[in-house]
C-alpha atoms as a printed R data frame, in Angstrom:
    type eleno elety resid chain resno       x       y       z
1   ATOM     1    CA   MET     A     1 132.282 112.515  73.738
2   ATOM     2    CA   HIS     A     2 134.207 109.245  74.060
3   ATOM     3    CA   LYS     A     3 134.334 107.249  70.822
4   ATOM     4    CA   ASN     A     4 133.096 104.015  72.411
5   ATOM     5    CA   PHE     A     5 130.244 105.839  74.120
6   ATOM     6    CA   THR     A     6 129.176 107.397  70.824
7   ATOM     7    CA   TYR     A     7 129.251 104.004  69.150
8   ATOM     8    CA   ALA     A     8 127.189 102.485  71.943
9   ATOM     9    CA   ILE     A     9 124.508 105.092  71.318
10  ATOM    10    CA   ALA     A    10 124.616 104.506  67.573
11  ATOM    11    CA   ALA     A    11 124.348 100.768  68.051
12  ATOM    12    CA   THR     A    12 121.258 100.757  70.208
13  ATOM    13    CA   VAL     A    13 117.657 100.276  69.143
14  ATOM    14    CA   LEU     A    14 115.765 101.640  72.092
15  ATOM    15    CA   ALA     A    15 116.219 100.360  75.647
16  ATOM    16    CA   GLY     A    16 113.966 102.968  77.175
17  ATOM    17    CA   SER     A    17 116.018 106.078  76.560
18  ATOM    18    CA   GLY     A    18 117.461 104.770  73.321
19  ATOM    19    CA   LEU     A    19 120.924 104.124  74.730
20  ATOM    20    CA   THR     A    20 123.029 101.242  75.867
21  ATOM    21    CA   ALA     A    21 125.057 101.124  79.019
22  ATOM    22    CA   VAL     A    22 128.829 101.353  78.902
23  ATOM    23    CA   GLY     A    23 130.393  98.330  80.557
24  ATOM    24    CA   THR     A    24 127.325  97.909  82.757
25  ATOM    25    CA   ALA     A    25 126.438  94.559  84.230
26  ATOM    26    CA   VAL     A    26 122.819  93.894  85.042
27  ATOM    27    CA   ALA     A    27 122.172  92.705  88.558
28  ATOM    28    CA   ASP     A    28 118.907  90.982  89.378
29  ATOM    29    CA   ASP     A    29 118.038  87.376  90.244
30  ATOM    30    CA   ASN     A    30 119.405  84.266  88.506
31  ATOM    31    CA   THR     A    31 116.797  84.543  85.790
32  ATOM    32    CA   THR     A    32 117.288  88.147  84.764
33  ATOM    33    CA   SER     A    33 121.029  88.670  85.244
34  ATOM    34    CA   ILE     A    34 122.707  89.731  82.009
35  ATOM    35    CA   ARG     A    35 126.464  89.915  82.164
36  ATOM    36    CA   HIS     A    36 128.836  91.777  79.924
37  ATOM    37    CA   ALA     A    37 131.227  88.835  79.962
38  ATOM    38    CA   GLU     A    38 130.750  85.283  81.185
39  ATOM    39    CA   SER     A    39 133.325  82.818  82.384
40  ATOM    40    CA   SER     A    40 134.325  80.137  79.907
41  ATOM    41    CA   VAL     A    41 134.846  77.676  82.743
42  ATOM    42    CA   SER     A    42 132.223  74.950  82.792
43  ATOM    43    CA   THR     A    43 132.127  71.959  85.095
44  ATOM    44    CA   THR     A    44 129.556  69.310  85.865
45  ATOM    45    CA   ALA     A    45 129.237  70.638  89.400
46  ATOM    46    CA   GLN     A    46 128.670  74.168  88.150
47  ATOM    47    CA   ALA     A    47 126.105  72.980  85.629
48  ATOM    48    CA   GLY     A    48 124.269  71.076  88.327
49  ATOM    49    CA   SER     A    49 124.324  74.089  90.613
50  ATOM    50    CA   THR     A    50 123.012  76.322  87.830
51  ATOM    51    CA   ALA     A    51 120.242  73.868  87.009
52  ATOM    52    CA   ALA     A    52 119.223  73.641  90.669
53  ATOM    53    CA   GLY     A    53 119.265  77.426  91.002
54  ATOM    54    CA   GLN     A    54 117.163  77.824  87.877
55  ATOM    55    CA   ALA     A    55 114.667  75.254  89.129
56  ATOM    56    CA   ALA     A    56 114.343  77.217  92.384
57  ATOM    57    CA   VAL     A    57 113.747  80.451  90.447
58  ATOM    58    CA   ASP     A    58 111.141  78.703  88.301
59  ATOM    59    CA   ARG     A    59 109.294  77.491  91.418
60  ATOM    60    CA   THR     A    60 109.440  80.982  92.929
61  ATOM    61    CA   SER     A    61 108.144  82.462  89.671
62  ATOM    62    CA   GLN     A    62 105.148  80.139  89.589
63  ATOM    63    CA   ASP     A    63 104.397  80.693  93.283
64  ATOM    64    CA   ASN     A    64 104.514  84.460  92.839
65  ATOM    65    CA   ALA     A    65 102.381  84.275  89.680
66  ATOM    66    CA   LYS     A    66  99.710  82.447  91.683
67  ATOM    67    CA   LEU     A    67 100.065  85.020  94.472
68  ATOM    68    CA   LEU     A    68  99.553  87.819  91.964
69  ATOM    69    CA   ARG     A    69  96.532  86.044  90.475
70  ATOM    70    CA   ASP     A    70  94.906  85.739  93.890
71  ATOM    71    CA   PHE     A    71  95.769  89.339  94.748
72  ATOM    72    CA   TYR     A    72  94.115  90.539  91.532
73  ATOM    73    CA   SER     A    73  91.095  88.377  92.234
74  ATOM    74    CA   ALA     A    74  90.578  90.080  95.607
75  ATOM    75    CA   PHE     A    75  91.271  93.507  94.136
76  ATOM    76    CA   THR     A    76  88.796  93.178  91.257
77  ATOM    77    CA   ARG     A    77  86.116  91.920  93.695
78  ATOM    78    CA   GLY     A    78  86.694  95.049  95.753
79  ATOM    79    CA   ASP     A    79  87.451  92.853  98.763
80  ATOM    80    CA   VAL     A    80  89.699  95.180 100.750
81  ATOM    81    CA   GLU     A    81  90.335  92.862 103.700
82  ATOM    82    CA   ALA     A    82  91.221  89.930 101.445
83  ATOM    83    CA   ALA     A    83  93.580  92.064  99.331
84  ATOM    84    CA   LYS     A    84  95.403  93.334 102.437
85  ATOM    85    CA   LYS     A    85  96.430  89.761 103.295
86  ATOM    86    CA   PHE     A    86  98.507  89.526 100.116
87  ATOM    87    CA   VAL     A    87 100.853  92.434 100.891
88  ATOM    88    CA   THR     A    88 103.747  92.800 103.321
89  ATOM    89    CA   ALA     A    89 103.673  94.930 106.454
90  ATOM    90    CA   ASP     A    90 106.067  97.361 104.717
91  ATOM    91    CA   PHE     A    91 104.183  97.328 101.412
92  ATOM    92    CA   LEU     A    92 104.611 100.454  99.288
93  ATOM    93    CA   MET     A    93 102.558 101.484  96.246
94  ATOM    94    CA   HIS     A    94 103.600 104.332  93.945
95  ATOM    95    CA   VAL     A    95 100.901 106.192  91.983
96  ATOM    96    CA   PRO     A    96 102.236 109.061  89.803
97  ATOM    97    CA   GLY     A    97 100.474 112.075  88.405
98  ATOM    98    CA   LYS     A    98  98.467 115.101  89.505
99  ATOM    99    CA   GLY     A    99  95.040 113.580  90.139
100 ATOM   100    CA   THR     A   100  93.255 113.033  93.434
101 ATOM   101    CA   ASN     A   101  94.574 109.477  93.779
102 ATOM   102    CA   ALA     A   102  98.280 110.230  93.168
103 ATOM   103    CA   GLY     A   103 100.782 109.575  95.945
104 ATOM   104    CA   GLU     A   104 102.434 106.792  97.917
105 ATOM   105    CA   TYR     A   105 100.466 104.211  99.867
106 ATOM   106    CA   TRP     A   106 102.236 102.443 102.736
107 ATOM   107    CA   GLY     A   107 101.419  99.101 104.321
108 ATOM   108    CA   PRO     A   108  98.182  97.080 104.177
109 ATOM   109    CA   ASP     A   109  96.247 100.112 105.398
110 ATOM   110    CA   GLY     A   110  97.719 102.127 102.547
111 ATOM   111    CA   LEU     A   111  96.466  99.541 100.063
112 ATOM   112    CA   ALA     A   112  93.060  99.713 101.738
113 ATOM   113    CA   ALA     A   113  93.041 103.506 101.368
114 ATOM   114    CA   PHE     A   114  93.938 103.195  97.679
115 ATOM   115    CA   MET     A   115  91.127 100.714  97.043
116 ATOM   116    CA   LYS     A   116  88.608 102.769  99.018
117 ATOM   117    CA   ASN     A   117  89.554 105.845  96.977
118 ATOM   118    CA   ILE     A   118  88.607 103.943  93.825
119 ATOM   119    CA   GLN     A   119  85.356 102.708  95.332
120 ATOM   120    CA   ALA     A   120  84.414 106.217  96.482
121 ATOM   121    CA   TRP     A   121  85.218 107.771  93.089
122 ATOM   122    CA   ASN     A   122  83.676 105.001  90.975
123 ATOM   123    CA   GLY     A   123  80.202 105.415  89.490
124 ATOM   124    CA   GLY     A   124  79.213 101.749  89.515
125 ATOM   125    CA   ALA     A   125  80.999 100.457  86.400
126 ATOM   126    CA   PHE     A   126  84.325  98.690  86.789
127 ATOM   127    CA   ALA     A   127  85.809  95.936  84.634
128 ATOM   128    CA   MET     A   128  89.471  94.969  84.538
129 ATOM   129    CA   GLN     A   129  91.236  92.755  82.036
130 ATOM   130    CA   VAL     A   130  94.866  91.653  82.252
131 ATOM   131    CA   PRO     A   131  96.083  90.789  78.746
132 ATOM   132    CA   HIS     A   132  99.731  90.427  79.845
133 ATOM   133    CA   VAL     A   133 101.299  89.080  83.027
134 ATOM   134    CA   ALA     A   134 104.900  87.972  83.487
135 ATOM   135    CA   VAL     A   135 106.767  86.877  86.595
136 ATOM   136    CA   SER     A   136 110.435  86.013  87.054
137 ATOM   137    CA   GLY     A   137 111.658  85.246  90.538
138 ATOM   138    CA   GLU     A   138 110.852  88.160  92.831
139 ATOM   139    CA   HIS     A   139 109.726  90.482  90.025
140 ATOM   140    CA   GLY     A   140 106.422  90.707  88.171
141 ATOM   141    CA   PHE     A   141 104.736  92.841  85.523
142 ATOM   142    CA   THR     A   142 101.196  93.172  84.216
143 ATOM   143    CA   ARG     A   143  99.342  95.225  81.651
144 ATOM   144    CA   GLU     A   144  95.783  96.148  82.553
145 ATOM   145    CA   VAL     A   145  92.795  97.477  80.652
146 ATOM   146    CA   VAL     A   146  90.185  99.063  82.942
147 ATOM   147    CA   ASP     A   147  86.735 100.153  81.783
148 ATOM   148    CA   ILE     A   148  85.315 102.459  84.427
149 ATOM   149    CA   ASN     A   149  83.056 105.429  85.152
150 ATOM   150    CA   ARG     A   150  82.903 107.857  88.078
151 ATOM   151    CA   LYS     A   151  80.262 109.321  90.358
152 ATOM   152    CA   HIS     A   152  80.629 112.855  89.014
153 ATOM   153    CA   ASP     A   153  79.417 111.892  85.526
154 ATOM   154    CA   PRO     A   154  78.371 108.208  85.537
155 ATOM   155    CA   ASP     A   155  77.189 108.198  81.914
156 ATOM   156    CA   ARG     A   156  80.699 108.828  80.684
157 ATOM   157    CA   MET     A   157  82.822 105.689  80.335
158 ATOM   158    CA   TRP     A   158  86.594 105.762  80.473
159 ATOM   159    CA   GLN     A   159  89.123 103.192  79.335
160 ATOM   160    CA   LEU     A   160  92.375 103.433  81.300
161 ATOM   161    CA   ARG     A   161  95.434 101.332  80.488
162 ATOM   162    CA   PHE     A   162  98.234 100.603  82.906
163 ATOM   163    CA   THR     A   163 101.506  98.788  83.142
164 ATOM   164    CA   MET     A   164 102.259  97.554  86.652
165 ATOM   165    CA   ASN     A   165 105.576  96.452  88.142
166 ATOM   166    CA   TYR     A   166 105.703  94.384  91.338
167 ATOM   167    CA   THR     A   167 108.337  93.035  93.687
168 ATOM   168    CA   PHE     A   168 107.656  90.108  96.004
169 ATOM   169    CA   LYS     A   169 109.095  89.299  99.418
170 ATOM   170    CA   ALA     A   170 108.453  86.381 101.745
171 ATOM   171    CA   GLY     A   171 105.548  85.149  99.655
172 ATOM   172    CA   LYS     A   172 103.714  88.481  99.501
173 ATOM   173    CA   VAL     A   173 103.563  91.600  97.346
174 ATOM   174    CA   SER     A   174 106.160  94.021  98.712
175 ATOM   175    CA   GLU     A   175 106.071  96.966  96.306
176 ATOM   176    CA   ALA     A   176 103.995  98.103  93.343
177 ATOM   177    CA   TRP     A   177 104.481 100.781  90.699
178 ATOM   178    CA   THR     A   178 101.473 102.045  88.753
179 ATOM   179    CA   MET     A   179 102.377 103.383  85.290
180 ATOM   180    CA   PRO     A   180  99.385 104.837  83.419
181 ATOM   181    CA   GLU     A   181  99.965 104.404  79.701
182 ATOM   182    CA   ASP     A   182  98.320 107.800  79.190
183 ATOM   183    CA   GLN     A   183  99.156 109.866  82.267
184 ATOM   184    CA   ARG     A   184  97.084 112.883  81.263
185 ATOM   185    CA   LEU     A   185  94.001 110.765  80.656
186 ATOM   186    CA   TYR     A   186  94.484 109.113  84.049
187 ATOM   187    CA   ASP     A   187  94.832 112.528  85.721
188 ATOM   188    CA   ALA     A   188  91.697 113.717  83.937
189 ATOM   189    CA   TYR     A   189  89.758 110.755  85.329
190 ATOM   190    CA   TRP     A   190  90.957 111.613  88.838
191 ATOM   191    CA   THR     A   191  90.149 115.329  88.527
192 ATOM   192    CA   ALA     A   192  86.586 116.316  89.409
193 ATOM   193    CA   PRO     A   193  84.636 118.396  86.877
194 ATOM   194    CA   GLN     A   194  84.092 121.930  88.115
195 ATOM   195    CA   ASP     A   195  80.617 122.415  86.690
196 ATOM   196    CA   ALA     A   196  77.964 120.760  84.569
197 ATOM   197    CA   ALA     A   197  79.654 121.777  81.322
198 ATOM   198    CA   ALA     A   198  82.931 120.244  82.451
199 ATOM   199    CA   ALA     A   199  81.137 117.060  83.385
200 ATOM   200    CA   LYS     A   200  80.408 116.328  79.710
201 ATOM   201    CA   PRO     A   201  83.508 117.390  77.794
202 ATOM   202    CA   ALA     A   202  84.250 116.624  74.188
203 ATOM   203    CA   ALA     A   203  85.422 113.077  73.572
204 ATOM   204    CA   VAL     A   204  89.033 112.412  74.474
205 ATOM   205    CA   LYS     A   205  91.252 109.433  73.806
206 ATOM   206    CA   GLY     A   206  89.846 106.481  75.700
207 ATOM   207    CA   SER     A   207  86.360 107.893  76.127
208 ATOM   208    CA   PRO     A   208  83.910 106.430  75.527
209 ATOM   209    CA   ALA     A   209  85.410 103.054  76.346
210 ATOM   210    CA   ALA     A   210  86.466 101.039  73.363
211 ATOM   211    CA   SER     A   211  86.202  97.271  73.197
212 ATOM   212    CA   PRO     A   212  89.010  95.957  75.382
213 ATOM   213    CA   GLU     A   213  91.537  93.360  74.299
214 ATOM   214    CA   PRO     A   214  90.547  89.705  74.774
215 ATOM   215    CA   ALA     A   215  91.327  88.639  78.311
216 ATOM   216    CA   PRO     A   216  92.841  85.363  79.495
217 ATOM   217    CA   SER     A   217  90.967  83.238  82.021
218 ATOM   218    CA   HIS     A   218  89.941  85.406  84.970
219 ATOM   219    CA   PRO     A   219  91.894  87.133  86.290
220 ATOM   220    CA   PHE     A   220  94.749  85.650  84.231
221 ATOM   221    CA   ASP     A   221  96.354  82.364  83.283
222 ATOM   222    CA   VAL     A   222  99.443  81.798  85.454
223 ATOM   223    CA   ARG     A   223 100.694  79.114  83.053
224 ATOM   224    CA   LYS     A   224 101.481  81.891  80.568
225 ATOM   225    CA   ALA     A   225 103.160  84.132  83.146
226 ATOM   226    CA   THR     A   226 106.584  82.564  82.646
227 ATOM   227    CA   ASN     A   227 108.170  81.923  79.264
228 ATOM   228    CA   ALA     A   228 111.763  80.704  79.236
229 ATOM   229    CA   LYS     A   229 112.201  81.175  75.487
230 ATOM   230    CA   ASN     A   230 111.146  84.824  75.467
231 ATOM   231    CA   LEU     A   231 113.110  85.524  78.651
232 ATOM   232    CA   ALA     A   232 116.266  84.118  77.061
233 ATOM   233    CA   PHE     A   233 115.500  86.218  73.977
234 ATOM   234    CA   GLY     A   234 115.304  89.361  76.096
235 ATOM   235    CA   ARG     A   235 118.525  88.552  77.932
236 ATOM   236    CA   GLU     A   236 120.397  87.998  74.680
237 ATOM   237    CA   PHE     A   237 118.947  91.167  73.171
238 ATOM   238    CA   TYR     A   238 120.301  93.283  76.037
239 ATOM   239    CA   LYS     A   239 123.629  91.452  75.854
240 ATOM   240    CA   LYS     A   240 124.037  92.801  72.328
241 ATOM   241    CA   PHE     A   241 123.638  96.290  73.786
242 ATOM   242    CA   TRP     A   242 126.399  95.734  76.286
243 ATOM   243    CA   GLU     A   243 128.640  94.499  73.479
244 ATOM   244    CA   GLY     A   244 127.793  97.380  71.122
245 ATOM   245    CA   ASP     A   245 126.928  94.855  68.411
246 ATOM   246    CA   LEU     A   246 124.959  96.811  65.796
247 ATOM   247    CA   GLU     A   247 124.368  93.901  63.441
248 ATOM   248    CA   GLY     A   248 123.471  91.673  66.369
249 ATOM   249    CA   ILE     A   249 120.868  94.200  67.486
250 ATOM   250    CA   ARG     A   250 119.404  94.526  64.010
251 ATOM   251    CA   ALA     A   251 118.985  90.749  63.886
252 ATOM   252    CA   PHE     A   252 116.568  90.957  66.827
253 ATOM   253    CA   ILE     A   253 114.222  93.566  65.388
254 ATOM   254    CA   ASP     A   254 111.591  93.321  62.695
255 ATOM   255    CA   LYS     A   255 112.038  95.566  59.659
256 ATOM   256    CA   ASP     A   256 108.616  97.094  60.374
257 ATOM   257    CA   ILE     A   257 109.172  97.595  64.106
258 ATOM   258    CA   VAL     A   258 107.036 100.273  65.792
259 ATOM   259    CA   ILE     A   259 108.647 102.221  68.644
260 ATOM   260    CA   THR     A   260 106.346 104.228  70.911
261 ATOM   261    CA   ILE     A   261 107.721 106.844  73.321
262 ATOM   262    CA   PRO     A   262 104.969 108.529  75.375
263 ATOM   263    CA   GLY     A   263 104.531 112.049  76.611
264 ATOM   264    CA   ARG     A   264 105.616 115.425  75.291
265 ATOM   265    CA   SER     A   265 109.396 115.247  75.601
266 ATOM   266    CA   ASP     A   266 112.018 115.943  72.945
267 ATOM   267    CA   ILE     A   267 112.227 112.200  72.273
268 ATOM   268    CA   SER     A   268 108.486 111.395  72.355
269 ATOM   269    CA   GLY     A   269 106.635 110.059  69.342
270 ATOM   270    CA   THR     A   270 106.022 106.991  67.217
271 ATOM   271    CA   PHE     A   271 108.901 105.703  65.107
272 ATOM   272    CA   LYS     A   272 108.562 103.019  62.433
273 ATOM   273    CA   GLY     A   273 111.140 100.735  60.876
274 ATOM   274    CA   PHE     A   274 114.888 101.096  61.058
275 ATOM   275    CA   ASP     A   275 114.733 104.586  59.565
276 ATOM   276    CA   GLY     A   276 112.412 105.515  62.407
277 ATOM   277    CA   PHE     A   277 114.894 104.107  64.848
278 ATOM   278    CA   LEU     A   278 117.631 106.265  63.356
279 ATOM   279    CA   GLU     A   279 115.418 109.330  63.712
280 ATOM   280    CA   PHE     A   280 114.716 108.428  67.313
281 ATOM   281    CA   ARG     A   281 118.398 107.796  67.994
282 ATOM   282    CA   ASP     A   282 119.271 111.270  66.756
283 ATOM   283    CA   LYS     A   283 116.684 112.785  69.097
284 ATOM   284    CA   VAL     A   284 118.087 110.851  72.053
285 ATOM   285    CA   MET     A   285 121.712 111.716  71.298
286 ATOM   286    CA   ALA     A   286 120.820 115.400  71.491
287 ATOM   287    CA   THR     A   287 119.847 114.943  75.172
288 ATOM   288    CA   VAL     A   288 122.923 113.015  76.384
289 ATOM   289    CA   GLY     A   289 125.959 114.475  78.139
290 ATOM   290    CA   ASP     A   290 129.233 112.661  78.772
291 ATOM   291    CA   ARG     A   291 128.066 110.414  81.625
292 ATOM   292    CA   TYR     A   292 125.532 107.679  81.128
293 ATOM   293    CA   LYS     A   293 124.603 104.418  82.844
294 ATOM   294    CA   LEU     A   294 121.680 102.081  82.208
295 ATOM   295    CA   ASP     A   295 120.881  99.075  84.380
296 ATOM   296    CA   VAL     A   296 118.112  96.539  83.903
297 ATOM   297    CA   ALA     A   297 116.596  96.241  87.362
298 ATOM   298    CA   ALA     A   298 114.089  93.514  86.446
299 ATOM   299    CA   MET     A   299 113.034  91.385  83.507
300 ATOM   300    CA   ALA     A   300 110.222  88.882  82.970
301 ATOM   301    CA   ALA     A   301 108.532  87.327  79.953
302 ATOM   302    CA   ASP     A   302 105.099  86.017  79.049
303 ATOM   303    CA   ASP     A   303 104.028  84.113  75.935
304 ATOM   304    CA   LYS     A   304 103.771  87.318  73.853
305 ATOM   305    CA   GLY     A   305 106.933  89.192  74.740
306 ATOM   306    CA   VAL     A   306 109.322  90.608  77.327
307 ATOM   307    CA   PHE     A   307 109.034  93.196  80.105
308 ATOM   308    CA   ALA     A   308 112.111  95.083  81.305
309 ATOM   309    CA   LYS     A   309 112.533  97.770  83.936
310 ATOM   310    CA   GLU     A   310 115.416 100.148  83.314
311 ATOM   311    CA   PHE     A   311 117.178 102.472  85.723
312 ATOM   312    CA   ILE     A   312 118.973 105.258  83.850
313 ATOM   313    CA   ARG     A   313 121.465 107.765  85.217
314 ATOM   314    CA   MET     A   314 122.973 110.465  83.008
315 ATOM   315    CA   ASN     A   315 123.787 114.137  82.628
316 ATOM   316    CA   HIS     A   316 122.825 116.483  79.779
317 ATOM   317    CA   PRO     A   317 124.573 118.951  77.490
318 ATOM   318    CA   TRP     A   318 122.609 121.694  79.291
319 ATOM   319    CA   ASN     A   319 123.016 120.332  82.852
320 ATOM   320    CA   ASP     A   320 126.140 118.605  84.153
321 ATOM   321    CA   GLN     A   321 124.335 117.061  87.140
322 ATOM   322    CA   VAL     A   322 123.813 113.294  86.847
323 ATOM   323    CA   ARG     A   323 120.139 112.523  87.455
324 ATOM   324    CA   PRO     A   324 118.127 109.277  87.540
325 ATOM   325    CA   VAL     A   325 114.972 108.202  85.742
326 ATOM   326    CA   THR     A   326 113.147 104.873  85.510
327 ATOM   327    CA   VAL     A   327 111.132 103.342  82.694
328 ATOM   328    CA   SER     A   328 109.525  99.983  82.032
329 ATOM   329    CA   LEU     A   329 109.216  98.546  78.537
330 ATOM   330    CA   TYR     A   330 107.246  95.855  76.814
331 ATOM   331    CA   TYR     A   331 108.767  94.210  73.755
332 ATOM   332    CA   THR     A   332 106.212  92.346  71.643
333 ATOM   333    CA   VAL     A   333 107.934  89.346  70.052
334 ATOM   334    CA   GLN     A   334 106.672  87.504  66.973
335 ATOM   335    CA   ASP     A   335 108.536  84.830  65.016
336 ATOM   336    CA   GLY     A   336 111.787  85.594  66.811
337 ATOM   337    CA   LYS     A   337 111.676  89.349  66.118
338 ATOM   338    CA   ILE     A   338 110.703  92.420  68.128
339 ATOM   339    CA   VAL     A   339 107.749  93.962  66.295
340 ATOM   340    CA   LYS     A   340 106.819  96.571  68.872
341 ATOM   341    CA   MET     A   341 108.592  98.451  71.668
342 ATOM   342    CA   GLU     A   342 106.568 100.474  74.157
343 ATOM   343    CA   ASP     A   343 107.914 102.704  76.932
344 ATOM   344    CA   PHE     A   344 106.080 103.253  80.225
345 ATOM   345    CA   PRO     A   345 107.826 105.856  82.420
346 ATOM   346    CA   GLY     A   346 107.628 105.517  86.167
347 ATOM   347    CA   ASP     A   347 106.587 109.189  86.164
348 ATOM   348    CA   THR     A   348 105.616 110.675  82.790
349 ATOM   349    CA   TYR     A   349 106.045 114.299  83.878
350 ATOM   350    CA   ALA     A   350 109.509 113.632  85.342
351 ATOM   351    CA   TRP     A   351 110.382 111.728  82.165
352 ATOM   352    CA   GLU     A   352 109.342 114.675  80.005
353 ATOM   353    CA   ALA     A   353 111.464 117.081  82.053
354 ATOM   354    CA   PHE     A   354 114.409 114.681  81.938
355 ATOM   355    CA   PHE     A   355 114.383 114.374  78.148
356 ATOM   356    CA   THR     A   356 113.466 117.943  77.216
357 ATOM   357    CA   LYS     A   357 115.993 120.706  76.706
358 ATOM   358    CA   PRO     A   358 115.014 123.848  78.610
359 ATOM   359    CA   ARG     A   359 113.596 126.489  76.321
360 ATOM   360    CA   ALA     A   360 115.253 129.890  76.231
């Protein structure tokens, strides 16, 4: 393995798979671009242009935050026709997993089908809270807490948590990715019980519903959906990855950081403190071949932290084929330090296969 590549792995804290990119620039909009090297040339004209561009991105961010708020308002009311007006003609929604509702939903009619599936499956209880929402330019993220039952066994309450990623186009929602924070629990909700005994299983995580996190003003406060300070923090944090700056990275993380990797892969688990990071790093390094590339496809920040969506391509010691995987993360930031890192794969089962060595 190339010396610089090995060092890049050793220097990283997490970044989804636990690795940094090698000489990778991040291409997104003006707000989320993170460059490996920046020009030292600075002129008044350039500064003015940058300021004007940033102002335009800020306006777009606020407009799209309001769009997302109104979309959520229609969705939580169950108003299918109103919700359809907020999405593009080529809208696409991705729902992973093995349950009845998994699949891709295309166009406004696809969104309608998705909503009607929920209404048909629901047992009369539905409450959604959105404790986190962040929008930057044409990209948005939310975290949702949904308390819900189903017709099959209406006395059983479920609490389902999601991270959502959105892209916007021409003033509407263009694409949406649903990422259940517990994929197996989500699949269980969307799998009908086979008999009366199955309808009342032993308690599982999230059932009965626990008290949800406090929610912002319904459906959420758009004023908190953009946070320049936390966005700059996230950009600088990733820049340290590109530079392979170990001490710079350590300066961003709290000594008691908690790293959560979901699923049942070789790298899954909860890791605490810098020693936990080192343990996690060792697990990740065991899965990496000699080709690796990580790009940040989108980034946005709210008043509590930073969302990032990563696109990873790499091979493995056991498979020379370069394959892709996506993951979104939420970095909780307190007092200028990352205190928590949480991974949300675009597809948990694909993620597990990607980061698990085949058993003999």
